[in-house]
mmCIF file of C-alpha atoms and ligand atoms in Angstrom:
data_model
loop_
_atom_site.group_PDB
_atom_site.id
_atom_site.type_symbol
_atom_site.label_atom_id
_atom_site.label_comp_id
_atom_site.label_asym_id
_atom_site.label_seq_id
_atom_site.Cartn_x
_atom_site.Cartn_y
_atom_site.Cartn_z
ATOM 1 C CA MET A 11 -23.016 -19.144 -6.831
ATOM 2 C CA ARG A 12 -26.626 -19.240 -5.133
ATOM 3 C CA VAL A 13 -27.096 -15.310 -4.480
ATOM 4 C CA LEU A 14 -29.771 -13.737 -2.515
ATOM 5 C CA LEU A 15 -30.796 -10.497 -4.481
ATOM 6 C CA LEU A 16 -32.596 -7.484 -2.467
ATOM 7 C CA GLY A 17 -34.284 -4.853 -4.431
ATOM 8 C CA ALA A 18 -34.501 -7.070 -7.661
ATOM 9 C CA THR A 19 -37.510 -5.090 -8.939
ATOM 10 C CA GLY A 20 -35.680 -1.962 -9.015
ATOM 11 C CA THR A 21 -34.102 -0.305 -12.090
ATOM 12 C CA ILE A 22 -30.704 -1.598 -10.950
ATOM 13 C CA GLY A 23 -32.155 -4.797 -9.449
ATOM 14 C CA ARG A 24 -33.937 -6.140 -12.546
ATOM 15 C CA ALA A 25 -30.748 -5.761 -14.868
ATOM 16 C CA VAL A 26 -28.467 -7.745 -12.089
ATOM 17 C CA LEU A 27 -31.000 -10.326 -11.784
ATOM 18 C CA HIS A 28 -30.836 -10.818 -15.321
ATOM 19 C CA ALA A 29 -27.277 -10.659 -15.533
ATOM 20 C CA LEU A 30 -26.725 -13.112 -12.753
ATOM 21 C CA ILE A 31 -29.401 -15.808 -14.519
ATOM 22 C CA ALA A 32 -27.423 -15.164 -17.734
ATOM 23 C CA ARG A 33 -24.103 -16.286 -16.476
ATOM 24 C CA GLY A 34 -25.458 -19.267 -14.784
ATOM 25 C CA HIS A 35 -25.802 -18.373 -11.355
ATOM 26 C CA GLU A 36 -29.115 -19.241 -9.433
ATOM 27 C CA VAL A 37 -30.770 -16.303 -7.942
ATOM 28 C CA VAL A 38 -33.221 -16.326 -4.673
ATOM 29 C CA ALA A 39 -34.631 -12.458 -4.588
ATOM 30 C CA LEU A 40 -36.764 -11.271 -1.849
ATOM 31 C CA ALA A 41 -40.316 -9.891 -2.675
ATOM 32 C CA ARG A 42 -42.662 -7.558 -0.313
ATOM 33 C CA SER A 43 -45.763 -7.963 -2.283
ATOM 34 C CA GLU A 44 -47.589 -10.363 -4.536
ATOM 35 C CA ALA A 45 -47.312 -8.061 -7.565
ATOM 36 C CA SER A 46 -43.154 -8.048 -6.807
ATOM 37 C CA ALA A 47 -42.991 -11.863 -6.430
ATOM 38 C CA GLU A 48 -44.876 -12.295 -9.796
ATOM 39 C CA LYS A 49 -42.168 -10.079 -11.546
ATOM 40 C CA ILE A 50 -39.162 -12.181 -9.787
ATOM 41 C CA ALA A 51 -40.655 -15.424 -10.940
ATOM 42 C CA ARG A 52 -41.393 -14.290 -14.701
ATOM 43 C CA LEU A 53 -37.693 -13.011 -14.649
ATOM 44 C CA GLY A 54 -36.285 -16.756 -13.564
ATOM 45 C CA ALA A 55 -35.374 -16.168 -9.847
ATOM 46 C CA ALA A 56 -36.808 -18.203 -6.611
ATOM 47 C CA VAL A 57 -39.061 -15.772 -4.367
ATOM 48 C CA ILE A 58 -38.953 -15.240 -0.594
ATOM 49 C CA ARG A 59 -41.439 -13.153 0.719
ATOM 50 C CA GLY A 60 -40.294 -10.515 3.117
ATOM 51 C CA ASP A 61 -39.720 -7.121 3.846
ATOM 52 C CA ILE A 62 -35.971 -5.789 4.420
ATOM 53 C CA GLY A 63 -36.889 -4.101 7.621
ATOM 54 C CA THR A 64 -38.192 -7.389 9.177
ATOM 55 C CA PRO A 65 -35.491 -9.723 8.429
ATOM 56 C CA GLU A 66 -36.489 -12.024 11.384
ATOM 57 C CA ARG A 67 -39.547 -13.382 9.540
ATOM 58 C CA TRP A 68 -37.956 -14.357 6.339
ATOM 59 C CA LEU A 69 -34.430 -15.351 7.247
ATOM 60 C CA PRO A 70 -35.641 -18.977 8.153
ATOM 61 C CA ASP A 71 -37.055 -19.729 4.674
ATOM 62 C CA LEU A 72 -33.804 -18.576 3.086
ATOM 63 C CA PRO A 73 -31.469 -21.437 1.738
ATOM 64 C CA ASP A 74 -27.498 -21.369 1.998
ATOM 65 C CA VAL A 75 -26.369 -18.707 -0.157
ATOM 66 C CA ASP A 76 -22.685 -18.023 -1.785
ATOM 67 C CA GLY A 77 -23.371 -14.683 -2.149
ATOM 68 C CA VAL A 78 -25.833 -11.653 -0.916
ATOM 69 C CA ILE A 79 -26.361 -8.126 -3.157
ATOM 70 C CA GLN A 80 -28.219 -5.376 -1.268
ATOM 71 C CA MET A 81 -29.847 -2.839 -3.477
ATOM 72 C CA ALA A 82 -33.337 -2.629 -1.784
ATOM 73 C CA CYS A 83 -34.171 1.068 -0.628
ATOM 74 C CA ASP A 84 -37.665 2.951 -0.221
ATOM 75 C CA PHE A 85 -36.123 6.537 -0.186
ATOM 76 C CA ASP A 86 -38.611 7.416 2.475
ATOM 77 C CA SER A 87 -37.424 9.163 5.728
ATOM 78 C CA ALA A 88 -36.878 5.685 7.600
ATOM 79 C CA MET A 89 -34.488 4.243 4.770
ATOM 80 C CA GLY A 90 -31.507 4.193 7.140
ATOM 81 C CA GLU A 91 -33.317 2.774 10.052
ATOM 82 C CA THR A 92 -34.939 0.194 7.827
ATOM 83 C CA GLU A 93 -31.590 -0.875 6.398
ATOM 84 C CA ARG A 94 -29.791 -0.609 9.947
ATOM 85 C CA ARG A 95 -32.525 -3.586 10.745
ATOM 86 C CA LEU A 96 -31.691 -5.665 7.840
ATOM 87 C CA LEU A 97 -28.102 -5.629 8.547
ATOM 88 C CA ASP A 98 -28.512 -6.311 12.195
ATOM 89 C CA GLY A 99 -30.342 -9.304 11.220
ATOM 90 C CA LEU A 100 -29.139 -10.598 8.113
ATOM 91 C CA LEU A 101 -24.989 -9.916 8.840
ATOM 92 C CA PRO A 102 -25.063 -12.410 11.838
ATOM 93 C CA TRP A 103 -26.946 -14.980 10.219
ATOM 94 C CA LEU A 104 -24.662 -14.963 7.246
ATOM 95 C CA ALA A 105 -21.803 -15.038 9.951
ATOM 96 C CA ALA A 106 -23.281 -18.336 11.193
ATOM 97 C CA SER A 107 -23.407 -20.319 7.763
ATOM 98 C CA SER A 108 -20.818 -23.101 7.125
ATOM 99 C CA ARG A 109 -19.272 -21.097 4.134
ATOM 100 C CA LYS A 110 -17.977 -17.382 4.171
ATOM 101 C CA VAL A 111 -20.500 -15.386 2.112
ATOM 102 C CA ARG A 112 -19.891 -12.714 -0.421
ATOM 103 C CA PHE A 113 -21.701 -9.505 0.355
ATOM 104 C CA ILE A 114 -22.295 -6.330 -2.125
ATOM 105 C CA TYR A 115 -23.547 -3.707 -0.815
ATOM 106 C CA THR A 116 -24.859 -0.611 -2.739
ATOM 107 C CA GLY A 117 -23.671 2.666 -1.869
ATOM 108 C CA GLY A 118 -23.885 5.429 -4.222
ATOM 109 C CA CYS A 119 -22.408 8.444 -6.046
ATOM 110 C CA TRP A 120 -24.105 10.982 -4.003
ATOM 111 C CA LEU A 121 -21.721 9.938 -1.072
ATOM 112 C CA PHE A 122 -18.873 11.755 -2.228
ATOM 113 C CA GLY A 123 -20.733 15.021 -2.494
ATOM 114 C CA PRO A 124 -20.272 17.730 -4.971
ATOM 115 C CA VAL A 125 -16.730 17.050 -6.051
ATOM 116 C CA GLY A 126 -16.996 19.298 -9.148
ATOM 117 C CA ASN A 127 -13.910 19.382 -11.283
ATOM 118 C CA ASN A 128 -12.005 17.227 -8.921
ATOM 119 C CA LEU A 129 -12.181 13.751 -10.645
ATOM 120 C CA ALA A 130 -13.347 11.376 -7.463
ATOM 121 C CA THR A 131 -11.769 7.939 -7.400
ATOM 122 C CA GLU A 132 -12.627 5.041 -4.711
ATOM 123 C CA VAL A 133 -10.013 6.692 -2.267
ATOM 124 C CA SER A 134 -11.382 10.149 -2.288
ATOM 125 C CA ALA A 135 -12.955 11.447 0.888
ATOM 126 C CA LEU A 136 -16.908 10.687 1.287
ATOM 127 C CA SER A 137 -18.778 13.592 2.009
ATOM 128 C CA PRO A 138 -22.291 12.160 1.990
ATOM 129 C CA LEU A 139 -25.570 14.250 1.191
ATOM 130 C CA PRO A 140 -27.131 14.406 4.891
ATOM 131 C CA ALA A 141 -30.314 12.297 3.579
ATOM 132 C CA PHE A 142 -27.421 9.623 3.031
ATOM 133 C CA ALA A 143 -25.337 9.898 5.917
ATOM 134 C CA TRP A 144 -26.700 6.849 7.446
ATOM 135 C CA MET A 145 -24.770 4.893 5.266
ATOM 136 C CA MET A 146 -21.383 5.513 6.393
ATOM 137 C CA PRO A 147 -21.498 3.191 9.318
ATOM 138 C CA HIS A 148 -23.039 0.807 7.457
ATOM 139 C CA LEU A 149 -20.338 0.773 4.749
ATOM 140 C CA GLN A 150 -17.861 0.730 7.456
ATOM 141 C CA HIS A 151 -19.934 -2.418 8.864
ATOM 142 C CA VAL A 152 -19.869 -4.336 5.500
ATOM 143 C CA LEU A 153 -16.149 -3.786 4.974
ATOM 144 C CA GLU A 154 -14.674 -4.199 8.340
ATOM 145 C CA SER A 155 -16.854 -7.218 9.122
ATOM 146 C CA THR A 156 -14.331 -10.468 9.104
ATOM 147 C CA SER A 157 -17.198 -12.828 9.059
ATOM 148 C CA ILE A 158 -18.206 -12.013 5.562
ATOM 149 C CA ASP A 159 -16.441 -11.075 2.517
ATOM 150 C CA GLY A 160 -17.950 -7.339 1.965
ATOM 151 C CA ILE A 161 -17.466 -5.462 -1.156
ATOM 152 C CA VAL A 162 -19.176 -2.207 -1.872
ATOM 153 C CA ILE A 163 -20.156 -0.730 -5.521
ATOM 154 C CA HIS A 164 -21.118 3.064 -5.633
ATOM 155 C CA PRO A 165 -23.091 3.309 -8.554
ATOM 156 C CA ALA A 166 -23.212 6.750 -10.955
ATOM 157 C CA MET A 167 -26.786 7.897 -12.132
ATOM 158 C CA VAL A 168 -28.462 5.029 -13.787
ATOM 159 C CA HIS A 169 -29.843 5.328 -17.234
ATOM 160 C CA GLY A 170 -31.629 2.633 -19.378
ATOM 161 C CA GLY A 171 -34.114 -0.018 -18.298
ATOM 162 C CA ASP A 172 -37.161 1.748 -16.770
ATOM 163 C CA GLY A 173 -35.264 4.944 -17.536
ATOM 164 C CA GLY A 174 -34.789 5.834 -13.861
ATOM 165 C CA VAL A 175 -34.636 9.886 -13.211
ATOM 166 C CA PHE A 176 -34.566 10.043 -17.022
ATOM 167 C CA ARG A 177 -38.169 8.975 -17.614
ATOM 168 C CA ARG A 178 -39.151 12.177 -15.613
ATOM 169 C CA PHE A 179 -37.643 14.495 -18.092
ATOM 170 C CA GLU A 180 -39.503 12.477 -20.764
ATOM 171 C CA GLN A 181 -42.802 12.948 -19.110
ATOM 172 C CA ASP A 182 -42.137 16.457 -18.303
ATOM 173 C CA VAL A 183 -41.395 17.366 -21.926
ATOM 174 C CA ARG A 184 -44.164 15.759 -23.228
ATOM 175 C CA GLU A 185 -46.818 17.064 -20.578
ATOM 176 C CA ARG A 186 -45.463 20.673 -20.380
ATOM 177 C CA ARG A 187 -42.869 21.133 -23.148
ATOM 178 C CA ALA A 188 -40.644 22.207 -20.643
ATOM 179 C CA ILE A 189 -38.096 20.169 -18.538
ATOM 180 C CA ARG A 190 -37.301 20.920 -14.568
ATOM 181 C CA VAL A 191 -33.568 20.559 -14.030
ATOM 182 C CA VAL A 192 -32.390 21.105 -10.457
ATOM 183 C CA GLY A 193 -30.001 23.713 -9.690
ATOM 184 C CA SER A 194 -28.348 24.177 -13.037
ATOM 185 C CA GLU A 195 -27.961 23.002 -16.488
ATOM 186 C CA ALA A 196 -24.134 22.615 -15.870
ATOM 187 C CA VAL A 197 -24.546 20.416 -13.208
ATOM 188 C CA ARG A 198 -22.704 17.144 -13.949
ATOM 189 C CA TRP A 199 -23.850 13.953 -13.252
ATOM 190 C CA PRO A 200 -21.334 10.443 -13.555
ATOM 191 C CA LEU A 201 -23.559 8.058 -15.560
ATOM 192 C CA VAL A 202 -23.809 4.392 -16.178
ATOM 193 C CA HIS A 203 -26.108 2.036 -17.981
ATOM 194 C CA CYS A 204 -28.193 -0.522 -15.998
ATOM 195 C CA ASP A 205 -27.035 -3.350 -18.031
ATOM 196 C CA ASP A 206 -23.006 -2.146 -17.589
ATOM 197 C CA LEU A 207 -23.946 -1.965 -14.142
ATOM 198 C CA ALA A 208 -25.336 -5.194 -13.925
ATOM 199 C CA ASP A 209 -21.827 -6.628 -15.415
ATOM 200 C CA LEU A 210 -19.984 -4.718 -12.949
ATOM 201 C CA TYR A 211 -22.013 -6.358 -10.006
ATOM 202 C CA ALA A 212 -21.743 -9.870 -11.514
ATOM 203 C CA LEU A 213 -17.903 -9.393 -12.135
ATOM 204 C CA ALA A 214 -17.734 -8.285 -8.180
ATOM 205 C CA LEU A 215 -19.470 -11.008 -7.139
ATOM 206 C CA GLU A 216 -17.256 -13.397 -9.042
ATOM 207 C CA ARG A 217 -13.772 -12.010 -8.733
ATOM 208 C CA ALA A 218 -13.635 -8.961 -6.520
ATOM 209 C CA ALA A 219 -11.255 -9.248 -3.531
ATOM 210 C CA PRO A 220 -13.002 -8.812 -0.059
ATOM 211 C CA GLN A 221 -13.171 -5.286 1.548
ATOM 212 C CA SER A 222 -12.753 -3.749 -2.018
ATOM 213 C CA THR A 223 -14.884 -0.642 -3.313
ATOM 214 C CA TYR A 224 -15.558 0.042 -6.796
ATOM 215 C CA LEU A 225 -17.367 2.810 -8.430
ATOM 216 C CA GLY A 226 -19.785 1.929 -11.027
ATOM 217 C CA VAL A 227 -19.111 4.874 -13.523
ATOM 218 C CA ALA A 228 -19.368 4.356 -17.358
ATOM 219 C CA THR A 229 -19.082 8.373 -18.130
ATOM 220 C CA GLU A 230 -17.193 10.563 -15.640
ATOM 221 C CA GLY A 231 -19.661 13.443 -15.877
ATOM 222 C CA VAL A 232 -22.132 14.741 -18.354
ATOM 223 C CA PRO A 233 -24.014 18.455 -17.990
ATOM 224 C CA VAL A 234 -27.384 17.250 -17.174
ATOM 225 C CA GLY A 235 -28.715 20.292 -19.649
ATOM 226 C CA GLU A 236 -27.498 18.199 -22.586
ATOM 227 C CA ILE A 237 -29.432 15.235 -21.497
ATOM 228 C CA ALA A 238 -32.381 17.094 -20.855
ATOM 229 C CA ARG A 239 -32.313 18.798 -24.421
ATOM 230 C CA ALA A 240 -31.267 15.528 -26.308
ATOM 231 C CA VAL A 241 -34.450 14.036 -24.340
ATOM 232 C CA ALA A 242 -36.607 17.022 -25.718
ATOM 233 C CA ARG A 243 -35.214 16.657 -29.323
ATOM 234 C CA ARG A 244 -35.742 13.153 -29.180
ATOM 235 C CA VAL A 245 -39.521 14.052 -28.302
ATOM 236 C CA GLY A 246 -39.810 16.682 -31.123
ATOM 237 C CA VAL A 247 -39.469 19.852 -28.930
ATOM 238 C CA ALA A 248 -36.469 21.671 -30.403
ATOM 239 C CA ALA A 249 -36.400 24.399 -28.136
ATOM 240 C CA PRO A 250 -37.595 23.341 -24.805
ATOM 241 C CA VAL A 251 -37.985 25.512 -21.725
ATOM 242 C CA ILE A 252 -35.632 24.666 -19.130
ATOM 243 C CA ASP A 253 -37.470 25.449 -15.730
ATOM 244 C CA ILE A 254 -34.407 25.391 -13.317
ATOM 245 C CA VAL A 255 -35.950 24.546 -9.789
ATOM 246 C CA SER A 256 -34.028 25.041 -6.681
ATOM 247 C CA GLU A 257 -33.067 22.058 -4.226
ATOM 248 C CA ASP A 258 -35.028 23.253 -1.693
ATOM 249 C CA ALA A 259 -38.030 22.940 -4.046
ATOM 250 C CA VAL A 260 -37.420 19.430 -5.330
ATOM 251 C CA ALA A 261 -36.219 18.165 -1.664
ATOM 252 C CA GLN A 262 -39.853 19.349 -0.611
ATOM 253 C CA GLU A 263 -41.407 17.703 -3.389
ATOM 254 C CA LEU A 264 -39.605 14.327 -3.239
ATOM 255 C CA GLY A 265 -37.916 14.300 -0.264
ATOM 256 C CA GLU A 266 -34.329 15.299 1.221
ATOM 257 C CA TRP A 267 -32.687 12.557 -0.762
ATOM 258 C CA ALA A 268 -33.575 14.479 -4.069
ATOM 259 C CA ARG A 269 -31.051 17.276 -3.313
ATOM 260 C CA GLY A 270 -28.569 14.750 -4.984
ATOM 261 C CA TYR A 271 -29.777 16.031 -8.291
ATOM 262 C CA ALA A 272 -28.013 19.066 -7.760
ATOM 263 C CA CYS A 273 -24.789 17.477 -7.069
ATOM 264 C CA ASP A 274 -21.710 18.380 -9.406
ATOM 265 C CA GLN A 275 -19.752 15.424 -9.866
ATOM 266 C CA ARG A 276 -17.050 13.900 -12.139
ATOM 267 C CA LEU A 277 -16.323 10.547 -10.861
ATOM 268 C CA SER A 278 -13.834 7.506 -12.335
ATOM 269 C CA GLY A 279 -14.869 3.885 -13.185
ATOM 270 C CA ALA A 280 -11.206 3.223 -13.851
ATOM 271 C CA LYS A 281 -10.540 0.967 -11.173
ATOM 272 C CA ALA A 282 -13.221 -1.595 -12.176
ATOM 273 C CA ARG A 283 -12.118 -1.366 -15.559
ATOM 274 C CA LYS A 284 -8.366 -2.246 -14.646
ATOM 275 C CA GLU A 285 -9.005 -4.528 -11.819
ATOM 276 C CA LEU A 286 -11.991 -6.470 -12.626
ATOM 277 C CA GLY A 287 -12.130 -6.294 -16.544
ATOM 278 C CA TRP A 288 -15.221 -4.315 -16.501
ATOM 279 C CA ALA A 289 -15.912 -3.262 -19.987
ATOM 280 C CA PRO A 290 -19.144 -1.215 -20.353
ATOM 281 C CA ILE A 291 -20.408 -0.644 -23.838
ATOM 282 C CA HIS A 292 -22.929 2.160 -23.201
ATOM 283 C CA LEU A 293 -20.641 5.054 -23.536
ATOM 284 C CA ASP A 294 -22.835 7.670 -25.261
ATOM 285 C CA PRO A 295 -25.386 8.462 -22.577
ATOM 286 C CA THR A 296 -27.035 11.365 -24.687
ATOM 287 C CA ARG A 297 -27.791 9.107 -27.314
ATOM 288 C CA ASP A 298 -29.134 6.041 -24.947
ATOM 289 C CA VAL A 299 -31.308 8.350 -23.075
ATOM 290 C CA MET A 300 -32.562 9.328 -26.316
ATOM 291 C CA GLU A 301 -33.455 5.935 -27.493
ATOM 292 C CA LEU A 302 -35.078 5.608 -24.187
ATOM 293 C CA CYS A 303 -37.597 8.317 -25.257
ATOM 294 C CA ALA A 304 -38.185 6.694 -28.950
HETATM 295 N N1 NAP B 4 -31.041 4.474 -9.725
HETATM 296 C C1 NAP B 4 -29.748 5.378 -9.459
HETATM 297 O O1 NAP B 4 -29.326 6.149 -10.428
HETATM 298 C C2 NAP B 4 -28.836 4.897 -8.594
HETATM 299 C C3 NAP B 4 -27.696 5.730 -8.571
HETATM 300 C C4 NAP B 4 -26.820 5.481 -7.367
HETATM 301 C C5 NAP B 4 -27.250 4.491 -6.104
HETATM 302 N N2 NAP B 4 -28.412 4.158 -6.326
HETATM 303 C C6 NAP B 4 -28.923 3.097 -4.963
HETATM 304 O O2 NAP B 4 -29.359 1.788 -5.738
HETATM 305 C C7 NAP B 4 -29.889 0.996 -5.031
HETATM 306 C C8 NAP B 4 -31.173 0.716 -5.905
HETATM 307 O O3 NAP B 4 -31.540 1.976 -6.598
HETATM 308 P P1 NAP B 4 -32.791 1.630 -7.464
HETATM 309 O O4 NAP B 4 -32.783 3.190 -8.393
HETATM 310 O O5 NAP B 4 -32.708 0.491 -8.410
HETATM 311 O O6 NAP B 4 -33.957 1.589 -6.941
HETATM 312 P P2 NAP B 4 -35.893 1.407 -7.022
HETATM 313 O O7 NAP B 4 -35.860 1.331 -8.638
HETATM 314 O O8 NAP B 4 -36.481 2.099 -6.247
HETATM 315 O O9 NAP B 4 -35.873 -0.079 -6.430
HETATM 316 C C9 NAP B 4 -35.917 -0.367 -4.997
HETATM 317 C C10 NAP B 4 -36.190 -1.767 -4.710
HETATM 318 O O10 NAP B 4 -35.992 -1.847 -3.517
HETATM 319 C C11 NAP B 4 -37.069 -2.781 -3.297
HETATM 320 N N3 NAP B 4 -37.357 -2.468 -2.163
HETATM 321 C C12 NAP B 4 -37.811 -1.191 -1.677
HETATM 322 N N4 NAP B 4 -37.953 -1.141 -0.097
HETATM 323 C C13 NAP B 4 -38.251 -2.235 0.228
HETATM 324 C C14 NAP B 4 -38.455 -3.457 1.527
HETATM 325 N N5 NAP B 4 -38.782 -2.523 2.554
HETATM 326 N N6 NAP B 4 -38.000 -4.255 1.611
HETATM 327 C C15 NAP B 4 -38.088 -5.037 0.610
HETATM 328 N N7 NAP B 4 -37.701 -4.724 -0.820
HETATM 329 C C16 NAP B 4 -37.714 -3.021 -0.696
HETATM 330 C C17 NAP B 4 -38.288 -2.612 -4.406
HETATM 331 O O11 NAP B 4 -39.229 -3.475 -4.574
HETATM 332 P P3 NAP B 4 -40.600 -3.020 -4.721
HETATM 333 O O12 NAP B 4 -40.999 -3.913 -5.906
HETATM 334 O O13 NAP B 4 -41.712 -4.044 -3.458
HETATM 335 O O14 NAP B 4 -41.113 -1.638 -4.816
HETATM 336 C C18 NAP B 4 -37.160 -2.423 -5.450
HETATM 337 O O15 NAP B 4 -37.099 -3.624 -5.863
HETATM 338 C C19 NAP B 4 -30.425 2.228 -3.895
HETATM 339 O O16 NAP B 4 -29.873 2.290 -2.658
HETATM 340 C C20 NAP B 4 -30.001 3.698 -4.651
HETATM 341 O O17 NAP B 4 -29.680 4.609 -3.564
HETATM 342 C C21 NAP B 4 -29.175 4.215 -7.256
#
């Protein structure tokens, strides 16, 4: 298939780009800077220059595509409005295409809210963090549109690749011999390795039924303190100080979206395993995160 990938230089996007090319797909990726364009070209995709917030400027350069994967996000206060402009421009454009395009939309585990001990699945009610509430109409738009084949993937917290959030743990412990953990060490994060998640995106592109939703979760919920302490051991700090910081403090430092770090969750990835044959192999996140810090 020929696939438009939005967000190809990100933590998830790089892995997805790699997986798509390895499976023989042709990828066209959007780059909003020269540096991103160079990275994308090195990874083997064709580049279209542009910003997701101004699709009218780059849509005329877009060749016919069979699929689109949206995972571009700036995590700033305008991210909802930026994505709305993307969907308002892109979806009618795809609807006018001669083929029915498969459109994979990226949500996220934080849309399920703090489910705690209740193992959430694709049919659980969504209760998004306020910073991501703008995604709700976008999810609905993608899943209800009859002019595209919409599919939603909600990734768990991602490890592997450039490390994502776990890189911050490593920096903390190297610089201060202390790790900042939001809320409590007992807060559980559902996890997935970026390469496993990339396989799920590829499988969904190839096989998922239109209007379906999948949780990209390899490990249901791991206490964040366990991972923080493993990172510390890996860099040679046997007894790290764990600094518990409040949600308000992290929101002030990074933005309202970062309140998600305090979300205690257990999520199930069983549906993708059963329906798509997804078989994640990174099932020991503590070991993987430690390898990252080697
Ligand atoms: N990482 C996780 O743990 C996780 C978990 C659940 C859900 N998610 C969701 O997955 C998506 C991707 O997350 P990520 O961690 O891979 O993000 P990331 O590493 O920050 O990457 C974001 C990507 O989006 C691109 N981008 C941002 N704003 C853009 C714009 N205005 N125009 C064009 N490209 C733009 C960036 O390109 P540049 O090269 O130009 O910066 C980059 O390729 C997000 O929606 C996030 O909420 C992530």
